[in-house]
Short mmCIF file of C-alpha atoms and ligand atoms in Angstrom, two decimals:
data_model
loop_
_atom_site.label_atom_id
_atom_site.label_comp_id
_atom_site.label_asym_id
_atom_site.label_seq_id
_atom_site.Cartn_x
_atom_site.Cartn_y
_atom_site.Cartn_z
CA MET A 1 -36.47 -12.03 -5.03
CA ASN A 2 -34.42 -8.93 -4.29
CA ARG A 3 -31.57 -7.78 -6.47
CA TYR A 4 -28.94 -9.64 -4.50
CA GLU A 5 -30.88 -12.90 -4.67
CA GLU A 6 -31.24 -12.54 -8.40
CA ALA A 7 -27.55 -11.80 -8.75
CA ARG A 8 -26.75 -14.86 -6.63
CA GLU A 9 -28.72 -17.02 -9.08
CA ILE A 10 -27.03 -15.51 -12.10
CA TYR A 11 -23.59 -16.11 -10.62
CA LYS A 12 -24.67 -19.62 -9.74
CA SER A 13 -25.28 -20.24 -13.42
CA PHE A 14 -21.59 -19.44 -13.96
CA GLY A 15 -20.71 -21.88 -11.19
CA VAL A 16 -19.91 -19.12 -8.68
CA ASP A 17 -21.04 -19.06 -5.05
CA THR A 18 -21.58 -15.41 -4.06
CA GLU A 19 -21.91 -16.29 -0.37
CA LEU A 20 -18.49 -17.89 -0.38
CA ALA A 21 -17.06 -14.86 -2.15
CA LEU A 22 -18.56 -12.48 0.41
CA SER A 23 -17.28 -14.44 3.37
CA ARG A 24 -13.80 -14.74 1.90
CA LEU A 25 -13.62 -11.03 1.15
CA GLU A 26 -14.32 -9.88 4.68
CA ASN A 27 -11.18 -11.61 5.91
CA VAL A 28 -8.71 -10.08 3.47
CA PRO A 29 -6.76 -7.29 5.18
CA VAL A 30 -5.99 -4.19 3.16
CA SER A 31 -3.39 -1.93 4.70
CA MET A 32 -4.53 1.68 4.66
CA HIS A 33 -1.73 4.23 4.23
CA CYS A 34 -1.92 7.04 6.78
CA TRP A 35 -0.12 9.47 4.46
CA GLN A 36 -3.12 10.28 2.27
CA GLY A 37 -4.46 12.35 5.17
CA ASP A 38 -1.74 14.98 5.35
CA ASP A 39 -0.04 14.97 1.95
CA VAL A 40 2.88 12.79 3.17
CA ILE A 41 4.19 15.41 5.59
CA GLY A 42 4.24 13.65 8.97
CA PHE A 43 4.88 15.18 12.38
CA ASP A 44 8.62 14.98 12.89
CA ASN A 45 9.93 17.63 10.52
CA GLU A 46 9.47 21.13 9.24
CA GLU A 47 10.44 20.12 5.73
CA GLY A 48 8.17 19.80 2.75
CA LEU A 49 7.82 16.49 0.94
CA SER A 50 10.96 15.51 -0.97
CA GLY A 51 12.50 12.37 -2.40
CA GLY A 52 11.21 12.52 -5.95
CA ILE A 53 7.58 12.10 -4.95
CA GLN A 54 5.02 14.87 -4.92
CA THR A 55 1.49 15.69 -3.90
CA THR A 56 -0.34 18.29 -5.94
CA GLY A 57 -3.34 20.37 -4.94
CA ASN A 58 -4.28 22.36 -1.85
CA TYR A 59 -7.73 21.14 -0.95
CA PRO A 60 -8.67 22.51 2.47
CA GLY A 61 -8.56 20.42 5.63
CA ARG A 62 -5.19 18.68 5.61
CA ALA A 63 -4.57 16.99 8.97
CA THR A 64 -1.74 18.75 10.77
CA THR A 65 -1.70 17.02 14.17
CA PRO A 66 -1.88 13.38 15.29
CA GLU A 67 -5.34 14.06 16.71
CA GLU A 68 -6.61 15.41 13.40
CA LEU A 69 -5.08 12.59 11.41
CA MET A 70 -6.53 9.97 13.73
CA ALA A 71 -9.96 11.58 13.61
CA ASP A 72 -9.84 11.67 9.81
CA MET A 73 -8.72 8.07 9.62
CA ASP A 74 -11.53 7.12 11.93
CA LYS A 75 -14.03 8.83 9.67
CA ALA A 76 -12.59 7.03 6.65
CA ILE A 77 -12.50 3.67 8.42
CA SER A 78 -16.17 4.02 9.32
CA LEU A 79 -16.95 4.24 5.60
CA ILE A 80 -14.70 1.41 4.40
CA PRO A 81 -15.97 -2.17 4.52
CA GLY A 82 -13.84 -5.19 5.31
CA LYS A 83 -10.70 -5.89 7.27
CA LYS A 84 -8.16 -3.11 7.52
CA LYS A 85 -4.63 -2.65 8.72
CA LEU A 86 -2.93 0.63 9.57
CA ASN A 87 0.11 1.61 7.50
CA LEU A 88 2.41 4.13 9.17
CA HIS A 89 5.58 5.93 8.18
CA ALA A 90 8.36 6.73 10.63
CA CYS A 91 7.79 10.47 10.10
CA TYR A 92 4.46 10.04 11.91
CA ALA A 93 6.31 9.61 15.22
CA ILE A 94 4.56 11.49 18.01
CA LEU A 95 7.39 13.25 19.81
CA ASN A 96 5.47 15.67 22.04
CA GLY A 97 8.27 18.21 21.94
CA GLU A 98 11.01 15.68 22.61
CA LYS A 99 14.07 15.82 20.38
CA ALA A 100 14.40 12.42 18.75
CA ASP A 101 15.77 12.43 15.25
CA ARG A 102 15.11 9.61 12.81
CA ASN A 103 18.16 7.75 14.11
CA ALA A 104 16.85 7.95 17.66
CA ILE A 105 13.14 7.16 17.45
CA LYS A 106 11.83 4.53 19.80
CA PRO A 107 8.71 2.41 20.20
CA LYS A 108 7.37 4.85 22.78
CA HIS A 109 7.04 7.53 20.10
CA PHE A 110 4.43 5.37 18.46
CA GLN A 111 2.50 4.33 21.51
CA PRO A 112 -0.51 6.54 20.68
CA TRP A 113 -0.69 4.75 17.33
CA VAL A 114 -0.61 1.39 19.06
CA ASP A 115 -3.44 2.52 21.32
CA PHE A 116 -5.36 3.72 18.28
CA ALA A 117 -4.82 0.42 16.45
CA LYS A 118 -5.64 -1.79 19.39
CA LYS A 119 -8.92 -0.01 20.09
CA ARG A 120 -9.97 -0.60 16.52
CA ASN A 121 -8.57 -4.09 16.32
CA LEU A 122 -6.08 -3.24 13.58
CA GLY A 123 -2.62 -4.62 12.86
CA ILE A 124 0.09 -2.10 11.96
CA ASP A 125 2.51 -1.99 9.03
CA PHE A 126 5.51 0.31 9.00
CA ASN A 127 7.89 2.21 6.74
CA PRO A 128 11.18 3.85 7.58
CA THR A 129 11.10 7.40 6.16
CA PHE A 130 14.19 7.94 4.03
CA PHE A 131 13.00 11.29 2.66
CA SER A 132 11.91 14.79 3.71
CA HIS A 133 14.89 15.20 6.01
CA PRO A 134 18.11 17.30 6.05
CA MET A 135 20.24 14.14 6.21
CA VAL A 136 19.10 13.26 2.69
CA LYS A 137 22.13 14.76 0.95
CA ASP A 138 21.94 15.26 -2.81
CA ASN A 139 19.01 12.85 -3.03
CA LEU A 140 21.06 10.09 -1.40
CA THR A 141 20.59 8.09 1.79
CA LEU A 142 21.71 4.47 2.18
CA SER A 143 23.75 4.65 -1.02
CA SER A 144 25.50 7.93 -0.26
CA PRO A 145 29.29 8.10 -0.65
CA ASN A 146 29.26 10.04 2.62
CA GLU A 147 29.69 7.61 5.49
CA THR A 148 28.04 9.89 8.04
CA VAL A 149 24.93 10.04 5.88
CA ARG A 150 24.86 6.29 5.39
CA LYS A 151 25.38 5.61 9.09
CA PHE A 152 22.53 7.93 10.01
CA TRP A 153 20.10 6.13 7.72
CA ILE A 154 21.33 2.65 8.67
CA GLU A 155 20.55 3.52 12.26
CA HIS A 156 17.13 4.76 11.16
CA GLY A 157 16.48 1.41 9.51
CA LYS A 158 17.49 -0.42 12.68
CA ARG A 159 15.28 1.80 14.85
CA CYS A 160 12.39 1.02 12.52
CA LEU A 161 12.96 -2.72 12.79
CA GLU A 162 12.67 -2.45 16.54
CA ILE A 163 9.51 -0.36 16.23
CA SER A 164 8.02 -2.83 13.74
CA GLN A 165 8.58 -5.69 16.10
CA TYR A 166 6.98 -3.66 18.90
CA PHE A 167 3.91 -3.16 16.68
CA ALA A 168 3.70 -6.90 16.01
CA GLU A 169 4.05 -7.76 19.67
CA GLU A 170 1.50 -5.21 20.81
CA THR A 171 -1.14 -5.98 18.21
CA GLY A 172 -0.50 -9.69 17.82
CA VAL A 173 -0.39 -9.22 14.05
CA PRO A 174 2.90 -9.47 12.07
CA CYS A 175 4.17 -6.13 10.82
CA VAL A 176 5.15 -5.60 7.20
CA MET A 177 8.08 -3.18 7.17
CA ASN A 178 8.82 -1.71 3.79
CA ILE A 179 12.10 -0.12 2.80
CA TRP A 180 12.03 2.38 -0.01
CA ILE A 181 14.80 4.90 -0.64
CA PRO A 182 14.63 7.80 -3.08
CA ASP A 183 18.33 7.56 -4.04
CA GLY A 184 19.29 8.40 -7.56
CA TYR A 185 20.66 10.99 -9.95
CA LYS A 186 18.97 13.63 -12.03
CA ASP A 187 21.55 13.30 -14.74
CA ILE A 188 23.77 10.62 -16.15
CA PRO A 189 26.06 9.27 -13.43
CA ALA A 190 29.67 8.22 -13.95
CA ASP A 191 29.34 5.34 -11.51
CA ARG A 192 26.25 3.17 -11.42
CA LEU A 193 27.80 0.31 -9.51
CA GLY A 194 29.21 2.16 -6.50
CA PRO A 195 25.87 3.42 -5.18
CA ARG A 196 24.32 -0.03 -5.58
CA GLU A 197 27.20 -1.72 -3.74
CA ARG A 198 26.80 0.81 -0.94
CA PHE A 199 23.03 0.36 -0.84
CA LYS A 200 23.53 -3.40 -0.59
CA ALA A 201 26.04 -3.07 2.23
CA SER A 202 23.76 -0.65 4.10
CA LEU A 203 20.80 -3.00 3.80
CA ASP A 204 22.96 -5.88 5.00
CA GLU A 205 23.84 -3.86 8.04
CA ILE A 206 20.23 -2.97 8.83
CA LEU A 207 19.17 -6.59 8.46
CA SER A 208 22.03 -7.81 10.63
CA SER A 209 20.15 -6.49 13.64
CA ASP A 210 18.38 -9.03 15.70
CA TYR A 211 14.71 -9.18 14.80
CA ASP A 212 12.07 -11.87 14.74
CA THR A 213 11.28 -12.83 11.15
CA SER A 214 7.99 -14.37 12.21
CA LYS A 215 6.88 -10.97 13.51
CA VAL A 216 8.39 -8.59 10.99
CA TYR A 217 8.29 -9.12 7.24
CA VAL A 218 10.91 -6.82 5.76
CA CYS A 219 10.16 -5.72 2.20
CA LEU A 220 12.18 -3.86 -0.38
CA GLU A 221 10.35 -1.62 -2.86
CA SER A 222 11.91 -0.95 -6.26
CA LYS A 223 11.35 2.06 -8.48
CA VAL A 224 12.03 3.17 -12.01
CA PHE A 225 12.56 6.93 -11.48
CA GLY A 226 11.47 9.95 -9.44
CA ILE A 227 11.06 13.68 -9.97
CA GLY A 228 14.55 15.19 -10.05
CA VAL A 229 16.09 11.72 -10.14
CA GLU A 230 15.20 10.83 -13.70
CA SER A 231 18.42 9.30 -15.00
CA TYR A 232 19.36 6.68 -12.46
CA THR A 233 17.61 4.95 -9.57
CA VAL A 234 19.78 2.96 -7.18
CA GLY A 235 16.96 0.68 -6.03
CA SER A 236 15.92 -0.46 -9.48
CA ALA A 237 13.74 -3.50 -10.16
CA GLU A 238 16.66 -5.84 -10.82
CA PHE A 239 18.61 -4.65 -7.81
CA CYS A 240 15.67 -5.16 -5.49
CA MET A 241 14.61 -8.47 -6.96
CA ASN A 242 18.08 -9.91 -6.60
CA TYR A 243 18.53 -8.51 -3.13
CA VAL A 244 15.29 -9.89 -1.72
CA SER A 245 15.97 -13.29 -3.26
CA GLN A 246 19.42 -13.50 -1.81
CA LYS A 247 18.35 -12.39 1.64
CA GLY A 248 15.03 -14.20 1.81
CA ILE A 249 13.08 -11.01 2.46
CA THR A 250 9.89 -9.93 0.69
CA PRO A 251 9.69 -8.10 -2.65
CA LEU A 252 7.36 -5.13 -2.82
CA MET A 253 5.93 -4.03 -6.13
CA ASP A 254 4.30 -0.62 -6.47
CA ASN A 255 2.34 -0.51 -9.71
CA GLY A 256 3.46 3.08 -10.28
CA HIS A 257 7.09 2.06 -10.36
CA TYR A 258 7.42 0.47 -13.77
CA HIS A 259 7.47 1.62 -17.35
CA PRO A 260 3.92 2.50 -18.43
CA THR A 261 3.35 -0.64 -20.49
CA GLU A 262 4.63 -3.00 -17.80
CA LEU A 263 1.92 -4.50 -15.63
CA VAL A 264 2.25 -5.61 -12.03
CA SER A 265 -0.70 -7.93 -12.64
CA ASP A 266 1.60 -9.96 -14.86
CA LYS A 267 4.50 -9.82 -12.43
CA ILE A 268 2.69 -11.36 -9.44
CA SER A 269 2.77 -14.87 -10.88
CA ALA A 270 6.44 -14.40 -11.77
CA MET A 271 7.25 -13.67 -8.13
CA LEU A 272 5.01 -16.21 -6.35
CA PRO A 273 7.00 -19.31 -7.32
CA PHE A 274 10.09 -17.81 -5.69
CA HIS A 275 8.76 -16.08 -2.58
CA GLU A 276 6.67 -17.13 0.37
CA LYS A 277 5.18 -13.64 0.48
CA VAL A 278 4.83 -10.85 -2.04
CA ALA A 279 3.88 -7.29 -1.09
CA LEU A 280 2.06 -4.71 -3.16
CA HIS A 281 1.55 -0.98 -3.14
CA VAL A 282 -1.65 -0.48 -5.04
CA THR A 283 -1.78 2.92 -6.67
CA ARG A 284 -2.87 4.49 -9.96
CA SER A 285 -0.22 5.94 -12.14
CA VAL A 286 -1.40 8.37 -14.76
CA ARG A 287 1.39 8.60 -17.36
CA TRP A 288 3.97 8.39 -14.56
CA ASP A 289 4.16 7.49 -10.86
CA SER A 290 1.54 10.14 -10.14
CA ASP A 291 -0.07 8.35 -7.21
CA HIS A 292 -3.66 9.07 -8.16
CA VAL A 293 -6.49 7.57 -6.10
CA VAL A 294 -7.02 3.88 -6.88
CA LEU A 295 -10.15 3.24 -8.93
CA PHE A 296 -12.08 0.14 -9.89
CA ASP A 297 -10.22 0.01 -13.19
CA ASP A 298 -8.86 -2.71 -15.43
CA GLU A 299 -5.43 -3.05 -13.87
CA THR A 300 -6.71 -2.99 -10.29
CA ARG A 301 -9.14 -5.78 -11.22
CA GLU A 302 -6.40 -7.71 -13.00
CA ILE A 303 -4.10 -7.45 -9.96
CA ALA A 304 -6.91 -8.73 -7.72
CA LYS A 305 -7.64 -11.58 -10.11
CA GLU A 306 -4.02 -12.68 -10.01
CA ILE A 307 -4.03 -12.76 -6.22
CA VAL A 308 -7.32 -14.65 -6.00
CA ARG A 309 -6.95 -17.20 -8.77
CA ASN A 310 -3.42 -18.10 -7.70
CA ASN A 311 -4.77 -18.85 -4.24
CA ALA A 312 -2.48 -16.22 -2.83
CA LEU A 313 -4.79 -14.17 -0.60
CA ASP A 314 -2.68 -15.20 2.38
CA ARG A 315 0.63 -14.70 0.58
CA VAL A 316 0.19 -11.22 -0.85
CA PHE A 317 0.34 -8.21 1.44
CA ILE A 318 -1.99 -5.63 -0.05
CA ALA A 319 -1.45 -1.98 0.82
CA THR A 320 -2.65 1.25 -0.75
CA ASP A 321 -0.15 3.97 -1.64
CA TYR A 322 -1.31 7.21 -3.23
CA PHE A 323 -1.66 10.84 -2.29
CA ASP A 324 -4.04 13.33 -3.82
CA ALA A 325 -4.22 16.79 -2.27
CA SER A 326 -6.66 18.15 -4.84
CA ILE A 327 -9.80 16.46 -3.51
CA ASN A 328 -11.34 15.72 -0.14
CA ARG A 329 -8.75 13.49 1.49
CA ILE A 330 -11.24 11.33 3.38
CA SER A 331 -13.01 10.62 0.13
CA ALA A 332 -9.65 9.77 -1.46
CA TRP A 333 -9.04 7.17 1.22
CA VAL A 334 -12.50 5.68 1.01
CA THR A 335 -12.65 5.58 -2.78
CA GLY A 336 -9.22 3.97 -3.06
CA MET A 337 -9.74 1.41 -0.31
CA ARG A 338 -13.20 0.54 -1.60
CA SER A 339 -11.79 0.15 -5.10
CA VAL A 340 -9.26 -2.42 -3.92
CA GLN A 341 -11.99 -4.34 -2.15
CA LYS A 342 -14.34 -4.08 -5.10
CA ALA A 343 -11.62 -5.51 -7.30
CA LEU A 344 -11.08 -8.35 -4.85
CA LEU A 345 -14.79 -9.13 -4.82
CA PHE A 346 -14.89 -9.00 -8.61
CA ALA A 347 -12.03 -11.50 -8.66
CA LEU A 348 -13.69 -13.74 -6.09
CA LEU A 349 -16.75 -13.84 -8.33
CA GLN A 350 -14.85 -15.32 -11.27
CA PRO A 351 -15.18 -19.04 -11.97
CA SER A 352 -11.40 -19.32 -11.98
CA ASP A 353 -11.15 -23.12 -12.03
CA LYS A 354 -13.53 -23.37 -14.93
CA MET A 355 -11.63 -20.72 -16.89
CA MET A 356 -8.26 -22.27 -16.13
CA SER A 357 -9.43 -25.60 -17.52
CA LEU A 358 -10.68 -23.88 -20.65
CA GLN A 359 -7.18 -22.48 -21.09
CA ASN A 360 -5.58 -25.88 -20.52
CA GLU A 361 -7.92 -27.48 -23.02
CA GLN A 362 -6.82 -24.75 -25.42
CA ASP A 363 -10.44 -23.65 -25.77
CA MET A 364 -9.54 -19.99 -25.99
CA THR A 365 -12.76 -19.25 -27.87
CA SER A 366 -14.92 -20.24 -24.89
CA LEU A 367 -12.54 -18.53 -22.51
CA MET A 368 -12.88 -15.23 -24.31
CA ILE A 369 -16.66 -15.38 -24.29
CA TYR A 370 -16.75 -16.42 -20.64
CA GLN A 371 -14.53 -13.56 -19.62
CA GLU A 372 -16.63 -11.07 -21.59
CA GLU A 373 -19.93 -12.38 -20.19
CA LEU A 374 -18.64 -12.03 -16.64
CA LYS A 375 -17.88 -8.37 -17.17
CA THR A 376 -21.59 -7.59 -17.36
CA ALA A 377 -22.78 -10.02 -14.68
CA PRO A 378 -24.63 -8.15 -11.86
CA PHE A 379 -21.52 -7.46 -9.82
CA GLY A 380 -22.94 -4.20 -8.44
CA ASP A 381 -25.74 -5.99 -6.62
CA VAL A 382 -23.30 -8.28 -4.84
CA TRP A 383 -21.15 -5.29 -3.90
CA GLN A 384 -24.17 -3.47 -2.46
CA GLU A 385 -25.01 -6.54 -0.43
CA TYR A 386 -21.48 -6.55 0.93
CA LEU A 387 -21.76 -2.89 2.00
CA LYS A 388 -25.06 -3.63 3.68
CA ARG A 389 -23.69 -6.59 5.60
CA GLN A 390 -20.62 -4.59 6.59
CA ASN A 391 -22.82 -1.79 7.88
CA VAL A 392 -21.22 0.94 5.84
CA PRO A 393 -23.28 3.45 3.89
CA LYS A 394 -23.69 3.16 0.17
CA ASP A 395 -23.71 6.94 -0.13
CA TYR A 396 -20.45 7.94 1.49
CA LEU A 397 -20.28 11.21 -0.42
CA LYS A 398 -22.95 12.67 1.84
CA GLU A 399 -21.02 11.69 4.97
CA VAL A 400 -17.77 13.00 3.55
CA LYS A 401 -19.36 16.36 2.71
CA GLU A 402 -20.91 16.66 6.15
CA TYR A 403 -17.56 15.96 7.81
CA GLU A 404 -15.95 18.51 5.53
CA GLN A 405 -18.40 21.21 6.64
CA LYS A 406 -18.30 20.27 10.30
CA VAL A 407 -14.59 19.58 10.71
CA LEU A 408 -12.29 20.12 7.75
CA VAL A 409 -13.19 23.67 6.68
CA ASN A 410 -12.58 24.93 10.21
CA ARG A 411 -8.94 23.90 10.27
C1 RNT B 1 7.56 6.25 -3.51
C2 RNT B 1 7.09 4.94 -2.99
C3 RNT B 1 6.83 4.89 -1.52
C4 RNT B 1 6.08 6.11 -1.01
C5 RNT B 1 5.59 5.99 0.40
C6 RNT B 1 5.20 7.30 0.97
O1 RNT B 1 7.67 6.29 -4.85
O2 RNT B 1 5.94 4.54 -3.69
O3 RNT B 1 6.17 3.72 -1.22
O4 RNT B 1 5.00 6.41 -1.82
O5 RNT B 1 6.52 5.34 1.16
ZN1 ZN B 2 5.00 2.76 -2.96
#
């Protein structure tokens, strides 16, 4: 027996079918964020990153053109097992010298991305970019008291809805379009209600445009605070939760956007009874919303367990969202994407039904022991088998280093 076969037997003794787990895993799409490749800069502006988020580090080789970014994504994709989706931001529009501001972008500015996705059989998700732009005035966009500013960003939202629907129609896969705004105040505001009323009205206006809800899932992402906007965030958790419920759109939870002792893994089951779909930004927050590379850590595993054991693999949109400029960016993509998939496999290898009945029988003693035993079951051997079947190398470091020497250092 090889290691995988032995592992299969051990899992069998827990009542777990590793073959079933492997075949389920390969069909779970994970949406890969393009913005890890260029430190969230994009191609449509000369501005640095703003909006209360920040990349740190200056590792060589940042992608600076669409061709470079696509080549880097291709390299990463070749090292990531499983089903992927492409997650784009509006600032990655490919304008080819044309003047089209955020309120004037059209599907055609994303056609090269559609070609890229189609060739690789990927669906596309999308995000309006409400940051890194001169029309962000005093850290405000859709909630600004300035009508011209609001109008500009409302139009941007509408443009993005049209582009999202174009992605869905071209790829045949529904597009998840996520709205996140950086709006807030560094210091204590005098009016907390006004900005939220304006944000609500702006969202209403964006959503009043005619779009096909079977093709575009609009999400709203909440946040607790950002750099330079520490005292007040317009799109807080309560605001966003109420808004999505009222409008029947999809909540998006980023696990960097809560107080450090709050866990998104616990929130998933609080959202599922009320929403057809729930969207996630999987990240790793170190002390704050630092957007470190996702690892195979406790909370990532716990999030995956909640998706799997609640039978919600087809109800939860899983996307990565982090940006580390201090390490090789291809490696950052691969490590983070692999970590999400590892966590999903780990979750698929849990005898969830058995453990749920232990809980219902109030046999918490057995449940504790079961859970502890499973932590040291030969998970690694099943993971290696998955990599083998998916035809991706176990040792991606070597490939990443070679690509660095051949391509990245020459930029
Ligand atoms: C920011 C949000 C948002 C961004 C991306 C780039 O705090 O997490 O999702 O990270 O849109
Ligand atoms: Zn996010």
